[in-house]
Amino acid sequence: MVKLTKIYTRGGDKGKTSLGDGARVSKTDARVEAYGDVDEANAVIGLVRLHVTGQADEMLARIQNDLFDLGADLCTPEQENPKYPPLRIAGEQVERLENEIDRLNAELSPLNSFILPGGSDASAYLHLARTVCRRAERRMIALGDSENINPVAIAYINRLSDFLFVLGRYLNNKGEEDILWVPGANR
């Protein structure tokens, strides 16, 4: 468990930060950018939770915890035989998202158009969280182009953006209050 007794250390005052393995890197390092976007997605999900209760809040609370797991995964470079095995996203976390997507989506009508972000407050914030997740996914893939990363982490963030989309529709009165895109409507 993490124990923080002092919030500022001055260690980052020159633009460097420590990774999970102790290595010092620039705060603009691809790995830092990736887990920074994951952190931002988590913050937006915190905004969503101000507007939901019950099952939706419970699912999002689990996801917020998972996103800290994902950040821990991303901040620790992969290495053979580490002294302390790092926390990694596991397949079960992806499977849980898939099951939740399937359960929610079963109650939604199929889409005949793309939808515009909006509807309820919760749905609007879910769309914002979804777009931040997509950015995090792009950063993670870019990181994976130059370094080894946990492939399950990519699957998790990809599935999470799908989950946020489906939950957004679900919270828009099971899709009845979705705002549909009308191509060329304002020509």
PDB file of C-alpha atoms in Angstrom:
ATOM      1  CA  MET A   1       0.000   0.000   0.000  1.00  0.00           C
ATOM      2  CA  VAL A   2       1.106   3.541  -0.678  1.00  0.00           C
ATOM      3  CA  LYS A   3       1.824   5.840   2.256  1.00  0.00           C
ATOM      4  CA  LEU A   4       2.179   9.535   1.532  1.00  0.00           C
ATOM      5  CA  THR A   5       3.429  11.625   4.411  1.00  0.00           C
ATOM      6  CA  LYS A   6       4.739  14.526   2.363  1.00  0.00           C
ATOM      7  CA  ILE A   7       3.007  15.781  -0.764  1.00  0.00           C
ATOM      8  CA  TYR A   8       5.781  17.835  -2.309  1.00  0.00           C
ATOM      9  CA  THR A   9       9.330  16.543  -2.673  1.00  0.00           C
ATOM     10  CA  ARG A  10      10.817  19.084  -5.092  1.00  0.00           C
ATOM     11  CA  GLY A  11      12.049  16.083  -7.082  1.00  0.00           C
ATOM     12  CA  GLY A  12      10.140  17.180 -10.174  1.00  0.00           C
ATOM     13  CA  ASP A  13      11.137  20.812 -10.135  1.00  0.00           C
ATOM     14  CA  LYS A  14      13.591  20.282 -13.004  1.00  0.00           C
ATOM     15  CA  GLY A  15      11.118  18.466 -15.254  1.00  0.00           C
ATOM     16  CA  LYS A  16      11.911  14.897 -14.227  1.00  0.00           C
ATOM     17  CA  THR A  17       9.814  12.274 -12.460  1.00  0.00           C
ATOM     18  CA  SER A  18      10.355   8.758 -11.176  1.00  0.00           C
ATOM     19  CA  LEU A  19       8.852   5.680 -12.749  1.00  0.00           C
ATOM     20  CA  GLY A  20       7.691   2.677 -10.752  1.00  0.00           C
ATOM     21  CA  ASP A  21      11.115   1.060 -11.082  1.00  0.00           C
ATOM     22  CA  GLY A  22      12.888   4.180  -9.770  1.00  0.00           C
ATOM     23  CA  ALA A  23      14.186   5.363 -13.154  1.00  0.00           C
ATOM     24  CA  ARG A  24      14.126   9.153 -13.618  1.00  0.00           C
ATOM     25  CA  VAL A  25      12.617  10.375 -16.890  1.00  0.00           C
ATOM     26  CA  SER A  26      11.346  13.608 -18.391  1.00  0.00           C
ATOM     27  CA  LYS A  27       7.774  14.514 -17.513  1.00  0.00           C
ATOM     28  CA  THR A  28       7.190  14.534 -21.286  1.00  0.00           C
ATOM     29  CA  ASP A  29       8.319  10.891 -21.637  1.00  0.00           C
ATOM     30  CA  ALA A  30       5.848   8.756 -23.638  1.00  0.00           C
ATOM     31  CA  ARG A  31       5.234   6.556 -20.601  1.00  0.00           C
ATOM     32  CA  VAL A  32       4.412   9.556 -18.403  1.00  0.00           C
ATOM     33  CA  GLU A  33       2.122  10.960 -21.108  1.00  0.00           C
ATOM     34  CA  ALA A  34       0.259   7.634 -21.301  1.00  0.00           C
ATOM     35  CA  TYR A  35      -0.392   7.249 -17.599  1.00  0.00           C
ATOM     36  CA  GLY A  36      -1.144  10.969 -17.343  1.00  0.00           C
ATOM     37  CA  ASP A  37      -3.995  10.522 -19.814  1.00  0.00           C
ATOM     38  CA  VAL A  38      -5.235   7.540 -17.814  1.00  0.00           C
ATOM     39  CA  ASP A  39      -5.221   9.752 -14.727  1.00  0.00           C
ATOM     40  CA  GLU A  40      -7.212  12.404 -16.597  1.00  0.00           C
ATOM     41  CA  ALA A  41      -9.804   9.813 -17.645  1.00  0.00           C
ATOM     42  CA  ASN A  42     -10.092   8.786 -14.010  1.00  0.00           C
ATOM     43  CA  ALA A  43     -10.723  12.398 -12.992  1.00  0.00           C
ATOM     44  CA  VAL A  44     -13.501  12.751 -15.571  1.00  0.00           C
ATOM     45  CA  ILE A  45     -15.087   9.541 -14.296  1.00  0.00           C
ATOM     46  CA  GLY A  46     -15.038  11.188 -10.871  1.00  0.00           C
ATOM     47  CA  LEU A  47     -17.184  13.964 -12.385  1.00  0.00           C
ATOM     48  CA  VAL A  48     -19.571  11.380 -13.816  1.00  0.00           C
ATOM     49  CA  ARG A  49     -19.991   9.828 -10.376  1.00  0.00           C
ATOM     50  CA  LEU A  50     -21.402  13.125  -9.082  1.00  0.00           C
ATOM     51  CA  HIS A  51     -24.399  12.488 -11.350  1.00  0.00           C
ATOM     52  CA  VAL A  52     -25.107   8.766 -10.854  1.00  0.00           C
ATOM     53  CA  THR A  53     -26.119   6.358  -8.099  1.00  0.00           C
ATOM     54  CA  GLY A  54     -26.625   2.639  -7.652  1.00  0.00           C
ATOM     55  CA  GLN A  55     -25.280   0.200 -10.211  1.00  0.00           C
ATOM     56  CA  ALA A  56     -23.703   2.865 -12.430  1.00  0.00           C
ATOM     57  CA  ASP A  57     -21.824   4.380  -9.494  1.00  0.00           C
ATOM     58  CA  GLU A  58     -20.658   0.937  -8.337  1.00  0.00           C
ATOM     59  CA  MET A  59     -19.324   0.053 -11.792  1.00  0.00           C
ATOM     60  CA  LEU A  60     -17.557   3.402 -12.127  1.00  0.00           C
ATOM     61  CA  ALA A  61     -16.022   3.065  -8.640  1.00  0.00           C
ATOM     62  CA  ARG A  62     -14.501  -0.283  -9.685  1.00  0.00           C
ATOM     63  CA  ILE A  63     -13.256   1.298 -12.906  1.00  0.00           C
ATOM     64  CA  GLN A  64     -11.605   4.164 -11.033  1.00  0.00           C
ATOM     65  CA  ASN A  65      -9.700   1.616  -8.973  1.00  0.00           C
ATOM     66  CA  ASP A  66      -8.801  -0.298 -12.157  1.00  0.00           C
ATOM     67  CA  LEU A  67      -7.458   2.915 -13.667  1.00  0.00           C
ATOM     68  CA  PHE A  68      -5.050   3.266 -10.744  1.00  0.00           C
ATOM     69  CA  ASP A  69      -3.996  -0.334 -11.480  1.00  0.00           C
ATOM     70  CA  LEU A  70      -3.514   0.668 -15.118  1.00  0.00           C
ATOM     71  CA  GLY A  71      -1.432   3.683 -14.099  1.00  0.00           C
ATOM     72  CA  ALA A  72       0.718   1.440 -11.905  1.00  0.00           C
ATOM     73  CA  ASP A  73       1.108  -0.970 -14.821  1.00  0.00           C
ATOM     74  CA  LEU A  74       2.141   1.792 -17.213  1.00  0.00           C
ATOM     75  CA  CYS A  75       4.540   3.535 -14.823  1.00  0.00           C
ATOM     76  CA  THR A  76       6.602   0.376 -14.333  1.00  0.00           C
ATOM     77  CA  PRO A  77       8.579  -0.703 -17.416  1.00  0.00           C
ATOM     78  CA  GLU A  78       8.510  -4.396 -18.171  1.00  0.00           C
ATOM     79  CA  GLN A  79      11.639  -6.309 -17.249  1.00  0.00           C
ATOM     80  CA  GLU A  80      12.623  -9.949 -16.881  1.00  0.00           C
ATOM     81  CA  ASN A  81      12.671 -11.360 -13.355  1.00  0.00           C
ATOM     82  CA  PRO A  82      11.866  -8.187 -11.414  1.00  0.00           C
ATOM     83  CA  LYS A  83      12.755  -8.214  -7.741  1.00  0.00           C
ATOM     84  CA  TYR A  84       9.154  -7.236  -6.923  1.00  0.00           C
ATOM     85  CA  PRO A  85       6.511  -8.274  -9.463  1.00  0.00           C
ATOM     86  CA  PRO A  86       4.733  -5.093 -10.584  1.00  0.00           C
ATOM     87  CA  LEU A  87       0.973  -4.678 -10.626  1.00  0.00           C
ATOM     88  CA  ARG A  88      -0.377  -5.428 -14.087  1.00  0.00           C
ATOM     89  CA  ILE A  89      -3.855  -5.218 -15.583  1.00  0.00           C
ATOM     90  CA  ALA A  90      -5.278  -8.744 -15.804  1.00  0.00           C
ATOM     91  CA  GLY A  91      -7.584 -10.393 -18.308  1.00  0.00           C
ATOM     92  CA  GLU A  92     -10.308 -10.695 -15.673  1.00  0.00           C
ATOM     93  CA  GLN A  93     -10.588  -6.906 -15.567  1.00  0.00           C
ATOM     94  CA  VAL A  94     -11.171  -6.812 -19.333  1.00  0.00           C
ATOM     95  CA  GLU A  95     -13.695  -9.663 -19.095  1.00  0.00           C
ATOM     96  CA  ARG A  96     -15.646  -7.824 -16.387  1.00  0.00           C
ATOM     97  CA  LEU A  97     -15.961  -4.802 -18.677  1.00  0.00           C
ATOM     98  CA  GLU A  98     -17.100  -7.005 -21.547  1.00  0.00           C
ATOM     99  CA  ASN A  99     -19.758  -8.630 -19.366  1.00  0.00           C
ATOM    100  CA  GLU A 100     -21.002  -5.241 -18.182  1.00  0.00           C
ATOM    101  CA  ILE A 101     -21.081  -3.921 -21.762  1.00  0.00           C
ATOM    102  CA  ASP A 102     -23.086  -6.948 -22.903  1.00  0.00           C
ATOM    103  CA  ARG A 103     -25.529  -6.657 -19.993  1.00  0.00           C
ATOM    104  CA  LEU A 104     -26.162  -2.936 -20.548  1.00  0.00           C
ATOM    105  CA  ASN A 105     -26.204  -3.132 -24.336  1.00  0.00           C
ATOM    106  CA  ALA A 106     -28.854  -5.886 -24.257  1.00  0.00           C
ATOM    107  CA  GLU A 107     -31.321  -3.238 -23.033  1.00  0.00           C
ATOM    108  CA  LEU A 108     -30.491  -0.716 -25.794  1.00  0.00           C
ATOM    109  CA  SER A 109     -31.932  -0.413 -29.282  1.00  0.00           C
ATOM    110  CA  PRO A 110     -29.393  -0.752 -32.079  1.00  0.00           C
ATOM    111  CA  LEU A 111     -28.010   2.528 -33.366  1.00  0.00           C
ATOM    112  CA  ASN A 112     -29.031   3.766 -36.815  1.00  0.00           C
ATOM    113  CA  SER A 113     -26.778   6.814 -36.614  1.00  0.00           C
ATOM    114  CA  PHE A 114     -23.800   8.072 -34.695  1.00  0.00           C
ATOM    115  CA  ILE A 115     -24.759   9.914 -31.546  1.00  0.00           C
ATOM    116  CA  LEU A 116     -23.656  13.336 -30.443  1.00  0.00           C
ATOM    117  CA  PRO A 117     -22.131  13.642 -26.974  1.00  0.00           C
ATOM    118  CA  GLY A 118     -24.776  14.911 -24.608  1.00  0.00           C
ATOM    119  CA  GLY A 119     -28.170  14.103 -23.219  1.00  0.00           C
ATOM    120  CA  SER A 120     -27.998  13.798 -19.454  1.00  0.00           C
ATOM    121  CA  ASP A 121     -25.179  15.364 -17.428  1.00  0.00           C
ATOM    122  CA  ALA A 122     -23.796  11.912 -16.669  1.00  0.00           C
ATOM    123  CA  SER A 123     -23.876  10.894 -20.331  1.00  0.00           C
ATOM    124  CA  ALA A 124     -22.139  14.076 -21.452  1.00  0.00           C
ATOM    125  CA  TYR A 125     -19.332  13.472 -18.932  1.00  0.00           C
ATOM    126  CA  LEU A 126     -19.145   9.813 -19.973  1.00  0.00           C
ATOM    127  CA  HIS A 127     -18.530  10.920 -23.560  1.00  0.00           C
ATOM    128  CA  LEU A 128     -15.783  13.229 -22.333  1.00  0.00           C
ATOM    129  CA  ALA A 129     -14.244  10.338 -20.371  1.00  0.00           C
ATOM    130  CA  ARG A 130     -14.522   8.143 -23.478  1.00  0.00           C
ATOM    131  CA  THR A 131     -12.582  10.612 -25.611  1.00  0.00           C
ATOM    132  CA  VAL A 132      -9.869  10.917 -22.954  1.00  0.00           C
ATOM    133  CA  CYS A 133      -9.664   7.098 -22.866  1.00  0.00           C
ATOM    134  CA  ARG A 134      -9.217   7.052 -26.631  1.00  0.00           C
ATOM    135  CA  ARG A 135      -6.360   9.552 -26.288  1.00  0.00           C
ATOM    136  CA  ALA A 136      -4.804   7.424 -23.541  1.00  0.00           C
ATOM    137  CA  GLU A 137      -5.112   4.411 -25.826  1.00  0.00           C
ATOM    138  CA  ARG A 138      -3.301   6.246 -28.628  1.00  0.00           C
ATOM    139  CA  ARG A 139      -0.537   7.261 -26.207  1.00  0.00           C
ATOM    140  CA  MET A 140      -0.259   3.683 -24.936  1.00  0.00           C
ATOM    141  CA  ILE A 141       0.012   2.345 -28.481  1.00  0.00           C
ATOM    142  CA  ALA A 142       2.672   4.944 -29.288  1.00  0.00           C
ATOM    143  CA  LEU A 143       4.561   3.857 -26.162  1.00  0.00           C
ATOM    144  CA  GLY A 144       4.207   0.243 -27.267  1.00  0.00           C
ATOM    145  CA  ASP A 145       5.828   1.133 -30.591  1.00  0.00           C
ATOM    146  CA  SER A 146       9.122   1.771 -28.780  1.00  0.00           C
ATOM    147  CA  GLU A 147       8.850  -0.213 -25.515  1.00  0.00           C
ATOM    148  CA  ASN A 148       7.224  -3.408 -24.339  1.00  0.00           C
ATOM    149  CA  ILE A 149       3.969  -2.843 -22.496  1.00  0.00           C
ATOM    150  CA  ASN A 150       1.332  -5.190 -21.165  1.00  0.00           C
ATOM    151  CA  PRO A 151      -0.965  -6.032 -24.121  1.00  0.00           C
ATOM    152  CA  VAL A 152      -3.845  -6.585 -21.702  1.00  0.00           C
ATOM    153  CA  ALA A 153      -3.500  -2.922 -20.694  1.00  0.00           C
ATOM    154  CA  ILE A 154      -4.274  -1.914 -24.302  1.00  0.00           C
ATOM    155  CA  ALA A 155      -7.280  -4.248 -24.359  1.00  0.00           C
ATOM    156  CA  TYR A 156      -8.509  -2.787 -21.076  1.00  0.00           C
ATOM    157  CA  ILE A 157      -8.400   0.861 -22.186  1.00  0.00           C
ATOM    158  CA  ASN A 158      -9.973  -0.047 -25.525  1.00  0.00           C
ATOM    159  CA  ARG A 159     -12.810  -1.908 -23.832  1.00  0.00           C
ATOM    160  CA  LEU A 160     -13.220   0.859 -21.278  1.00  0.00           C
ATOM    161  CA  SER A 161     -13.985   3.421 -23.971  1.00  0.00           C
ATOM    162  CA  ASP A 162     -16.614   1.007 -25.344  1.00  0.00           C
ATOM    163  CA  PHE A 163     -18.078   0.604 -21.850  1.00  0.00           C
ATOM    164  CA  LEU A 164     -18.250   4.376 -21.321  1.00  0.00           C
ATOM    165  CA  PHE A 165     -20.070   4.764 -24.644  1.00  0.00           C
ATOM    166  CA  VAL A 166     -22.621   2.071 -23.781  1.00  0.00           C
ATOM    167  CA  LEU A 167     -23.138   3.367 -20.233  1.00  0.00           C
ATOM    168  CA  GLY A 168     -23.636   6.869 -21.666  1.00  0.00           C
ATOM    169  CA  ARG A 169     -26.408   5.543 -23.892  1.00  0.00           C
ATOM    170  CA  TYR A 170     -27.882   3.537 -21.032  1.00  0.00           C
ATOM    171  CA  LEU A 171     -28.015   6.607 -18.802  1.00  0.00           C
ATOM    172  CA  ASN A 172     -29.740   8.534 -21.597  1.00  0.00           C
ATOM    173  CA  ASN A 173     -32.955   6.687 -20.725  1.00  0.00           C
ATOM    174  CA  LYS A 174     -31.632   3.490 -22.322  1.00  0.00           C
ATOM    175  CA  GLY A 175     -30.813   5.362 -25.516  1.00  0.00           C
ATOM    176  CA  GLU A 176     -34.195   7.061 -25.864  1.00  0.00           C
ATOM    177  CA  GLU A 177     -32.635  10.459 -25.108  1.00  0.00           C
ATOM    178  CA  ASP A 178     -29.539  10.000 -27.275  1.00  0.00           C
ATOM    179  CA  ILE A 179     -28.949  12.917 -29.605  1.00  0.00           C
ATOM    180  CA  LEU A 180     -28.512  11.498 -33.086  1.00  0.00           C
ATOM    181  CA  TRP A 181     -26.144  12.919 -35.650  1.00  0.00           C
ATOM    182  CA  VAL A 182     -27.966  14.102 -38.765  1.00  0.00           C
ATOM    183  CA  PRO A 183     -25.366  14.210 -41.554  1.00  0.00           C
ATOM    184  CA  GLY A 184     -25.434  17.519 -43.423  1.00  0.00           C
ATOM    185  CA  ALA A 185     -28.311  18.873 -41.296  1.00  0.00           C
ATOM    186  CA  ASN A 186     -27.020  22.438 -41.325  1.00  0.00           C
ATOM    187  CA  ARG A 187     -26.060  22.898 -44.954  1.00  0.00           C
TER     188      ARG A 187
END
